[in-house]
Coordinates of C-alpha atoms and ligand atoms in Angstrom, one line a residue:
M50 CA 87.6 59.8 32.2
D51 CA 84.4 58.4 33.6
D52 CA 84.7 56.7 37.0
I53 CA 83.8 53.3 35.6
N54 CA 86.4 53.5 32.9
R55 CA 89.1 54.4 35.4
Y56 CA 88.0 51.4 37.5
I57 CA 88.1 49.1 34.5
D58 CA 91.4 50.4 33.5
Q59 CA 92.9 49.9 36.9
N60 CA 91.5 46.5 37.4
K61 CA 91.4 44.9 33.9
E62 CA 94.4 42.6 34.5
R63 CA 92.7 41.2 37.6
F64 CA 89.3 40.9 35.8
L65 CA 91.1 38.9 33.1
Q66 CA 93.0 36.7 35.6
E67 CA 89.7 35.9 37.4
L68 CA 88.0 35.1 34.2
F69 CA 90.9 32.8 33.2
Q70 CA 90.5 30.9 36.4
L71 CA 86.8 30.3 35.6
L72 CA 87.6 29.4 32.0
K73 CA 90.1 26.8 33.2
I74 CA 87.3 24.8 34.8
P75 CA 85.9 22.4 32.2
S76 CA 82.2 22.8 33.2
V77 CA 80.7 20.8 30.3
S78 CA 77.1 20.0 31.3
A79 CA 76.4 17.5 28.6
D80 CA 79.1 15.0 29.7
P81 CA 78.9 13.4 33.2
V82 CA 82.7 12.9 33.1
Y83 CA 82.9 16.6 33.9
A84 CA 80.3 16.6 36.7
Q85 CA 82.7 17.6 39.5
D86 CA 84.0 20.4 37.3
V87 CA 80.5 21.8 36.7
L88 CA 80.1 21.9 40.5
N89 CA 83.5 23.6 40.8
A90 CA 82.4 26.3 38.4
A91 CA 79.3 26.9 40.6
E92 CA 81.6 27.2 43.6
F93 CA 83.8 29.7 41.8
I94 CA 80.8 31.9 40.9
K95 CA 79.6 31.7 44.6
N96 CA 83.0 32.8 45.9
N97 CA 83.2 35.7 43.4
M98 CA 79.7 36.8 44.4
E99 CA 80.7 36.9 48.0
T100 CA 84.0 38.7 47.2
I101 CA 82.2 41.5 45.3
G102 CA 79.8 42.0 48.2
L103 CA 76.5 40.3 47.2
D104 CA 74.3 39.1 50.1
N105 CA 72.5 35.8 50.6
V106 CA 74.9 34.1 48.2
S107 CA 74.0 30.4 47.9
I108 CA 74.4 27.4 45.8
E109 CA 70.8 26.3 45.2
E110 CA 70.3 22.6 44.8
T111 CA 68.0 21.4 41.9
P112 CA 67.4 17.9 40.5
G113 CA 70.3 18.7 38.2
Y114 CA 73.2 21.1 38.5
P115 CA 72.8 23.9 41.0
I116 CA 71.9 27.5 40.4
V117 CA 74.1 30.1 42.0
Y118 CA 72.1 32.9 43.6
G119 CA 73.2 36.2 45.1
E120 CA 71.6 39.6 45.6
K121 CA 72.0 43.2 46.8
I122 CA 68.7 44.7 48.0
I123 CA 69.5 48.3 48.8
N124 CA 65.9 49.3 49.3
P125 CA 62.9 47.0 48.8
N126 CA 60.9 49.9 47.3
L127 CA 63.3 50.4 44.5
P128 CA 63.2 48.5 41.2
T129 CA 65.0 45.2 40.9
V130 CA 67.1 43.9 38.1
L131 CA 67.5 40.1 37.8
V132 CA 70.7 39.0 36.0
Y133 CA 70.7 35.6 34.3
G134 CA 73.6 33.8 32.8
H135 CA 75.1 30.3 32.6
Y136 CA 78.4 28.9 33.9
D137 CA 78.2 25.6 31.9
V138 CA 79.8 25.3 28.5
Q139 CA 79.5 23.1 25.4
P140 CA 81.7 20.1 24.9
P141 CA 85.1 21.1 23.4
D142 CA 85.0 18.5 20.7
P143 CA 86.5 18.1 18.1
L144 CA 89.6 18.6 20.2
G145 CA 92.0 18.2 17.3
L146 CA 90.8 21.4 15.7
W147 CA 91.6 23.7 18.6
E148 CA 94.8 25.7 18.1
S149 CA 95.2 25.8 21.9
D150 CA 93.8 23.8 24.8
P151 CA 90.1 24.7 25.2
F152 CA 90.6 25.0 29.0
E153 CA 93.9 26.8 29.0
P154 CA 92.9 30.4 28.0
V155 CA 95.3 32.4 25.8
I156 CA 95.1 35.8 24.3
K157 CA 95.6 36.2 20.6
T158 CA 95.0 39.0 18.2
T159 CA 92.8 38.5 15.0
E160 CA 91.5 40.7 12.1
E161 CA 88.3 41.1 14.2
H162 CA 90.1 41.7 17.4
P163 CA 93.2 43.9 17.1
Q164 CA 93.1 44.4 20.8
G165 CA 93.2 40.7 21.5
A166 CA 90.7 38.0 22.2
I167 CA 90.5 35.3 24.9
Y168 CA 90.6 31.8 23.4
A169 CA 88.8 29.2 25.5
R170 CA 85.6 27.1 25.6
G171 CA 83.0 29.4 27.2
A172 CA 85.0 32.6 26.6
S173 CA 82.0 34.1 24.8
D174 CA 79.2 31.6 25.6
D175 CA 78.7 32.4 28.4
K176 CA 81.4 32.7 31.0
G177 CA 83.0 35.8 29.6
Q178 CA 79.7 37.5 29.1
M179 CA 78.2 36.5 32.4
F180 CA 81.3 37.5 34.3
M181 CA 81.0 41.1 32.9
H182 CA 77.9 41.4 35.1
L183 CA 79.8 40.4 38.2
K184 CA 82.5 43.0 37.5
A185 CA 80.2 45.8 36.6
V186 CA 78.3 45.2 39.9
E187 CA 81.6 44.9 41.7
Y188 CA 82.3 48.5 40.6
L189 CA 78.9 49.8 41.6
L190 CA 79.1 48.1 45.0
K191 CA 82.7 49.2 45.8
N192 CA 81.9 52.8 44.9
N193 CA 78.4 52.9 46.5
K194 CA 76.8 53.6 43.2
L195 CA 74.3 50.8 42.9
G196 CA 71.0 52.7 42.6
V197 CA 68.6 49.8 42.2
N198 CA 68.3 46.2 43.6
V199 CA 70.1 43.4 41.9
K200 CA 69.7 39.7 42.0
F201 CA 71.9 37.1 40.2
M202 CA 70.7 33.7 39.0
I203 CA 73.5 31.8 37.2
E204 CA 72.6 28.3 36.0
G205 CA 74.7 25.3 35.0
E206 CA 72.5 23.5 32.5
E207 CA 71.7 26.0 29.8
E208 CA 73.7 24.1 27.1
V209 CA 71.6 21.0 27.7
G210 CA 68.2 22.8 27.6
S211 CA 67.9 24.1 31.2
P212 CA 66.0 21.0 32.5
S213 CA 66.1 22.2 36.1
L214 CA 65.5 25.9 35.7
S215 CA 61.8 25.8 35.3
W216 CA 61.6 23.5 38.4
Y217 CA 63.6 26.2 40.3
V218 CA 61.8 29.2 38.9
K219 CA 58.4 27.7 39.7
R220 CA 59.4 27.2 43.3
N221 CA 61.0 30.6 43.8
H222 CA 58.6 33.2 42.4
D223 CA 59.1 35.5 45.4
K224 CA 62.8 35.2 45.6
L225 CA 63.2 35.9 41.9
K226 CA 60.6 38.8 41.8
N227 CA 62.0 41.5 39.6
D228 CA 61.2 44.4 37.3
V229 CA 63.4 43.4 34.5
I230 CA 65.8 40.6 33.5
L231 CA 69.2 41.4 32.1
I232 CA 71.1 38.8 30.1
S233 CA 74.3 38.9 28.1
D234 CA 74.3 35.6 26.2
T235 CA 73.8 36.9 22.6
G236 CA 75.8 39.1 20.1
M237 CA 76.3 42.3 18.3
I238 CA 76.7 42.9 14.5
D239 CA 80.4 44.0 14.7
N240 CA 82.5 46.0 17.1
Q241 CA 81.4 49.2 15.5
T242 CA 77.7 48.2 15.4
P243 CA 76.3 47.3 18.8
A244 CA 72.9 45.7 19.0
I245 CA 70.2 44.5 21.4
T246 CA 68.6 41.2 20.5
T247 CA 64.8 41.6 20.3
G248 CA 64.0 38.1 18.9
L249 CA 65.2 34.6 19.6
R250 CA 64.2 31.5 17.8
G251 CA 62.5 28.6 19.5
L252 CA 63.7 25.0 19.2
T253 CA 62.5 21.4 18.8
F254 CA 65.2 18.9 19.0
V255 CA 64.7 15.2 18.2
E256 CA 66.7 12.1 17.8
V257 CA 65.6 9.5 15.2
E258 CA 66.5 5.8 15.1
V259 CA 65.9 3.8 12.0
T260 CA 66.2 0.0 12.5
G261 CA 66.5 -2.5 9.6
P262 CA 67.6 -6.1 10.2
N263 CA 68.1 -7.3 13.8
R264 CA 72.0 -7.3 13.4
D265 CA 74.6 -6.0 11.1
L266 CA 74.7 -8.2 7.9
H267 CA 77.3 -9.1 5.4
S268 CA 76.8 -6.6 2.6
G269 CA 77.6 -9.1 0.0
L270 CA 75.4 -12.0 1.2
Y271 CA 72.4 -9.8 2.0
G272 CA 73.1 -6.5 0.0
G273 CA 70.4 -5.6 -2.5
A274 CA 67.7 -7.7 -0.7
V275 CA 67.4 -6.0 2.7
G276 CA 66.6 -2.4 3.4
N277 CA 69.8 -0.6 4.5
P278 CA 68.8 1.8 7.4
A279 CA 71.6 4.2 6.6
N280 CA 70.6 4.5 2.9
I281 CA 66.9 4.9 3.9
L282 CA 67.6 7.4 6.7
A283 CA 69.6 9.6 4.2
K284 CA 66.7 9.4 1.7
M285 CA 64.2 10.3 4.4
I286 CA 66.2 13.2 5.6
A287 CA 66.6 14.5 2.0
Q288 CA 62.8 14.4 1.7
L289 CA 62.4 16.9 4.5
H290 CA 63.2 19.8 2.2
D291 CA 61.9 20.6 -1.3
D292 CA 63.7 22.2 -4.2
K293 CA 62.9 25.7 -2.9
K294 CA 64.6 24.6 0.4
R295 CA 61.3 24.8 2.2
I296 CA 60.5 22.2 4.9
T297 CA 58.0 19.6 3.6
I298 CA 56.5 18.6 6.9
P299 CA 52.7 19.1 6.5
G300 CA 51.6 22.1 8.6
F301 CA 55.1 23.1 9.5
Y302 CA 54.6 26.7 8.4
D303 CA 51.0 27.0 9.6
D304 CA 51.7 29.2 12.6
V305 CA 54.8 31.1 11.3
M306 CA 54.7 34.8 11.9
E307 CA 55.5 36.5 8.7
L308 CA 57.3 39.8 8.9
S309 CA 55.6 42.8 7.2
A310 CA 57.2 44.5 4.2
P311 CA 58.3 47.5 6.3
E312 CA 59.8 45.2 8.9
R313 CA 61.7 43.4 6.1
E314 CA 62.9 46.8 4.8
E315 CA 64.1 47.6 8.3
M316 CA 66.2 44.4 8.4
K317 CA 67.9 45.4 5.2
K318 CA 69.6 48.3 7.1
I319 CA 71.6 45.8 9.1
P320 CA 75.2 45.9 7.7
F321 CA 76.0 42.5 6.0
D322 CA 78.9 41.7 3.8
L323 CA 78.2 38.5 1.8
E324 CA 81.7 38.1 0.5
K325 CA 83.2 38.4 4.0
Y326 CA 80.6 35.9 5.3
K327 CA 81.5 33.3 2.6
R328 CA 85.2 33.9 3.1
E329 CA 85.0 33.4 6.8
L330 CA 83.1 30.1 6.5
G331 CA 85.2 28.8 3.5
I332 CA 82.1 28.4 1.4
D333 CA 81.7 29.3 -2.3
E334 CA 78.0 30.0 -2.1
V335 CA 75.2 30.4 0.5
Y336 CA 72.3 28.0 0.6
G337 CA 68.8 28.4 1.9
E338 CA 65.1 29.1 1.5
E339 CA 64.2 30.9 -1.8
N340 CA 63.2 34.6 -1.6
F341 CA 64.8 35.3 1.7
S342 CA 68.1 37.1 2.5
V343 CA 70.9 35.4 4.5
L344 CA 70.0 37.4 7.5
E345 CA 66.4 36.5 7.2
R346 CA 67.1 32.8 6.7
Q347 CA 69.2 32.8 9.9
S348 CA 66.8 34.7 12.1
I349 CA 63.2 35.1 11.2
R350 CA 62.7 31.8 9.2
P351 CA 62.3 28.4 10.7
T352 CA 64.8 25.7 9.8
L353 CA 65.4 21.9 10.0
D354 CA 69.0 20.7 10.3
V355 CA 70.8 17.4 11.0
N356 CA 73.2 18.1 13.8
G357 CA 74.8 14.7 13.8
M358 CA 74.3 11.4 12.0
W359 CA 75.8 8.0 12.5
S360 CA 75.4 4.4 11.4
G361 CA 77.4 1.2 10.7
Y362 CA 81.2 1.1 10.7
T363 CA 83.0 4.4 10.9
G364 CA 86.5 3.2 12.0
E365 CA 89.7 2.8 9.9
G366 CA 89.5 1.0 6.5
A367 CA 86.6 -0.8 5.1
K368 CA 84.1 -3.2 6.8
T369 CA 81.5 -4.7 4.5
I370 CA 78.2 -4.6 6.3
I371 CA 74.7 -3.5 6.1
P372 CA 74.1 -1.8 9.4
S373 CA 71.2 -2.7 11.6
K374 CA 70.6 0.8 12.7
A375 CA 71.0 4.4 11.7
Y376 CA 70.6 7.5 13.8
A377 CA 70.3 11.3 13.4
K378 CA 70.0 14.2 15.7
I379 CA 67.7 16.9 14.1
S380 CA 67.0 20.4 15.3
M381 CA 64.2 22.6 14.1
R382 CA 64.6 26.3 14.9
L383 CA 61.2 27.9 15.3
V384 CA 59.9 31.4 15.0
P385 CA 56.9 33.0 16.7
N386 CA 54.1 31.5 16.9
Q387 CA 55.2 27.9 16.2
N388 CA 54.7 25.6 19.1
P389 CA 57.6 23.2 19.9
D390 CA 55.3 20.3 20.9
D391 CA 53.1 20.8 17.9
I392 CA 56.1 20.8 15.6
A393 CA 57.5 17.7 17.3
E394 CA 54.3 15.8 16.7
K395 CA 54.1 17.0 13.1
F396 CA 57.6 15.9 12.5
E397 CA 57.1 12.5 14.0
K398 CA 53.9 11.8 12.1
Y399 CA 55.5 12.9 8.8
F400 CA 58.8 11.2 9.4
K401 CA 57.1 7.9 10.1
S402 CA 54.8 8.3 7.1
I403 CA 57.8 8.5 4.7
A404 CA 59.5 5.4 6.1
P405 CA 59.4 2.3 3.9
K406 CA 58.0 -0.8 5.6
A407 CA 61.5 -2.3 5.5
V408 CA 62.5 -0.3 8.5
K409 CA 61.1 0.7 11.9
V410 CA 61.4 4.3 13.1
K411 CA 61.7 5.7 16.6
V412 CA 61.5 9.4 17.3
T413 CA 62.7 10.7 20.7
R414 CA 62.3 14.3 21.8
L415 CA 65.3 15.8 23.5
H416 CA 64.4 19.4 24.2
G417 CA 62.6 22.4 23.0
G418 CA 61.5 25.9 23.8
D419 CA 59.5 28.8 22.4
A420 CA 60.7 31.7 20.3
Y421 CA 60.7 35.1 21.9
I422 CA 60.2 38.7 20.9
T423 CA 60.8 41.6 23.1
P424 CA 59.4 45.1 22.5
T425 CA 61.7 48.1 22.0
N426 CA 59.5 50.6 23.7
F427 CA 59.7 49.6 27.4
D428 CA 61.9 51.1 30.1
G429 CA 64.4 48.3 30.3
Y430 CA 65.1 48.4 26.6
K431 CA 65.4 52.1 26.7
A432 CA 67.9 52.0 29.5
A433 CA 70.0 49.3 27.7
A434 CA 70.0 51.4 24.5
M435 CA 71.1 54.5 26.4
A436 CA 73.8 52.6 28.2
I437 CA 75.2 51.1 25.0
E438 CA 75.1 54.4 23.2
K439 CA 77.1 56.0 26.0
A440 CA 79.7 53.2 25.9
F441 CA 80.0 52.8 22.2
G442 CA 79.1 56.3 21.0
K443 CA 76.5 54.7 18.8
K444 CA 72.9 53.7 19.1
P445 CA 72.4 49.9 19.2
L446 CA 70.3 48.3 16.4
P447 CA 67.5 46.0 17.5
I448 CA 68.2 42.6 15.9
Y449 CA 66.5 39.2 15.6
S450 CA 68.9 36.4 16.4
G451 CA 68.8 32.9 15.1
G452 CA 69.9 31.3 18.4
S453 CA 67.6 30.1 21.2
I454 CA 67.5 30.7 25.0
P455 CA 64.4 28.8 25.9
I456 CA 64.2 30.1 29.4
V457 CA 63.6 33.6 28.3
P458 CA 59.9 32.9 27.3
L459 CA 59.7 30.8 30.4
F460 CA 60.7 33.7 32.7
E461 CA 58.0 35.9 31.1
K462 CA 55.4 33.2 31.7
E463 CA 56.5 32.5 35.3
L464 CA 57.7 35.8 36.6
G465 CA 55.8 38.2 34.3
T466 CA 58.8 40.2 33.3
K467 CA 60.7 40.8 30.1
S468 CA 64.3 40.0 29.4
I469 CA 66.8 42.4 27.8
L470 CA 69.3 40.6 25.6
M471 CA 72.2 42.9 25.9
G472 CA 74.9 40.7 24.4
F473 CA 78.4 41.6 23.3
G474 CA 79.6 38.6 21.4
L475 CA 80.2 38.4 17.6
N476 CA 79.1 35.6 15.3
S477 CA 82.8 35.1 14.5
D478 CA 83.4 34.2 18.2
A479 CA 83.0 30.6 17.2
I480 CA 80.7 29.6 20.0
H481 CA 80.0 25.9 20.1
S482 CA 82.9 25.5 17.7
P483 CA 86.6 24.9 18.0
N484 CA 88.7 28.0 18.9
E485 CA 85.9 29.8 20.7
H486 CA 87.0 33.3 21.7
Y487 CA 85.8 36.6 23.1
G488 CA 87.3 40.0 22.3
I489 CA 88.9 41.9 25.2
F490 CA 87.3 45.0 23.7
N491 CA 83.9 43.3 24.0
F492 CA 84.6 42.2 27.5
L493 CA 85.5 45.6 28.7
K494 CA 82.9 47.5 26.7
G495 CA 80.4 45.1 28.1
I496 CA 81.3 45.9 31.7
E497 CA 81.2 49.6 30.9
S498 CA 77.7 49.3 29.2
I499 CA 76.3 47.2 32.1
G500 CA 77.5 49.8 34.6
Y501 CA 75.7 52.5 32.8
F502 CA 72.6 50.4 32.5
Y503 CA 72.0 50.6 36.2
D504 CA 72.3 54.4 36.2
F505 CA 69.9 54.8 33.3
Y506 CA 67.5 52.3 34.6
K507 CA 67.2 54.1 37.9
Q508 CA 66.8 57.4 36.2
I509 CA 64.0 56.1 33.9
K510 CA 62.2 54.4 36.7
Q511 CA 62.2 57.5 39.0
Ligands
BES8 N1 74.0 31.7 24.1 C1 73.5 30.7 23.3 C2 72.3 31.2 22.4 C3 72.6 32.4 21.5 C4 73.8 32.7 21.0 C5 71.5 33.2 21.1 C6 74.0 33.8 20.2 C7 71.7 34.3 20.3 C8 73.0 34.5 19.8 C9 73.0 29.6 24.2 O1 74.0 29.2 25.1 C10 72.7 28.4 23.3 O2 73.7 27.9 22.7 N2 71.5 28.0 23.2 C11 71.2 26.7 22.5 C12 69.8 26.2 23.0 C13 69.9 25.2 24.1 C14 68.5 24.6 24.3 C15 70.9 24.1 23.9 C16 71.1 27.0 21.1 O3 70.7 28.0 20.6 O4 71.5 26.0 20.4
MN9 MN1 74.8 30.8 26.0
MN10 MN1 75.5 28.0 23.9

């Protein structure tokens, strides 16, 4: 047995116990109620970094939640790997749909995970995945096997759009100097089909407010004569797609990078089971832009989706009113080379243009980020592919993912280096949903793969 596998085998109970401690901390960055917990999670990471033997470990203050930094510089002349991850999590809502407490991790077996999966908010996104890096580096340090320098930068605001990270990165170019960035915050195809994510979508997120009368009105006395902002908002949103499910905002597709026919052929090689997909989601049919496959729709095509919508009375029973206001939160997932600011402007202009005079419309931008593509022919990718192949006995497929990690393009701009998205989650992990989980197989294979990465990276760079 390989050394690292022996180490994993001897220590996996402790690894899981430590991860459970971290998962018990409800570090929800979106909700100020959890502010102290977010700080406690940072403290936990700091302590773990110290325990495994990293140097210069510190909780770095920012205008928002801190970034936890730690490093091991074995020789300044050797290449440096920068590990990025996040210790914050999404809100656990809706709580009623969790089969167990989101912050009391439990292990359960499923069809996908015969060896068991850890159920807790953040298990896969991203505490479980980020923690694999600490454990892999723990192994390398304890056994004197770290062959390159490593720096860790773990943030606490990823799930709210990383508002402080660019502030921090801009002020710490030297400290964060690296040759490659390694991130596990994405997924694979299934447990027999490992992958490296080579594309991420960008994002423009807006909130819209539609205002009608200056107060809620009796829907009998005024109904029929006054514009109802809820009705109108629904109609406006419906107008944002045409019958072919294309987005109607003028100029929306102007800068979209279209994949070539050979690239689209290549994508067809990715295993995909439509029946299983529908069964898992409880849907009778899929729905999306004409002439594109499901995998294409959810990765290389831009989208527009309502993420939340509210207006009027939503409590028990009936209340007869015409609401004064209606709101929606809308995300647009972008592909290269769409620009998030440009798209936000185009959205606002069009959305206002389709509003009847009976209402006023306000559009507020919440956050955004660029899409990202990483090449497959550079040393970091090669080392990651070799590491995964050694751990899984199978070459990873390069895949485009539909999710967004806006700081990845920012790192490239600020630090000049590329990120390798070496993720071990599955789509069925239910990230951002109730009953989020992460396979124990994935957790342990991830640690093993990351351990090999450092060896191969050193070899390739020599
Ligand atoms: N880890 C996810 C992104 C992800 C997951 C990418 C799976 C690819 C595969 C990350 O934590 C996330 O949720 N990002 C947000 C964006 C952010 C600005 C809130 C997203 O994609 O919605
Ligand atoms: Mn994440
Ligand atoms: Mn997330």
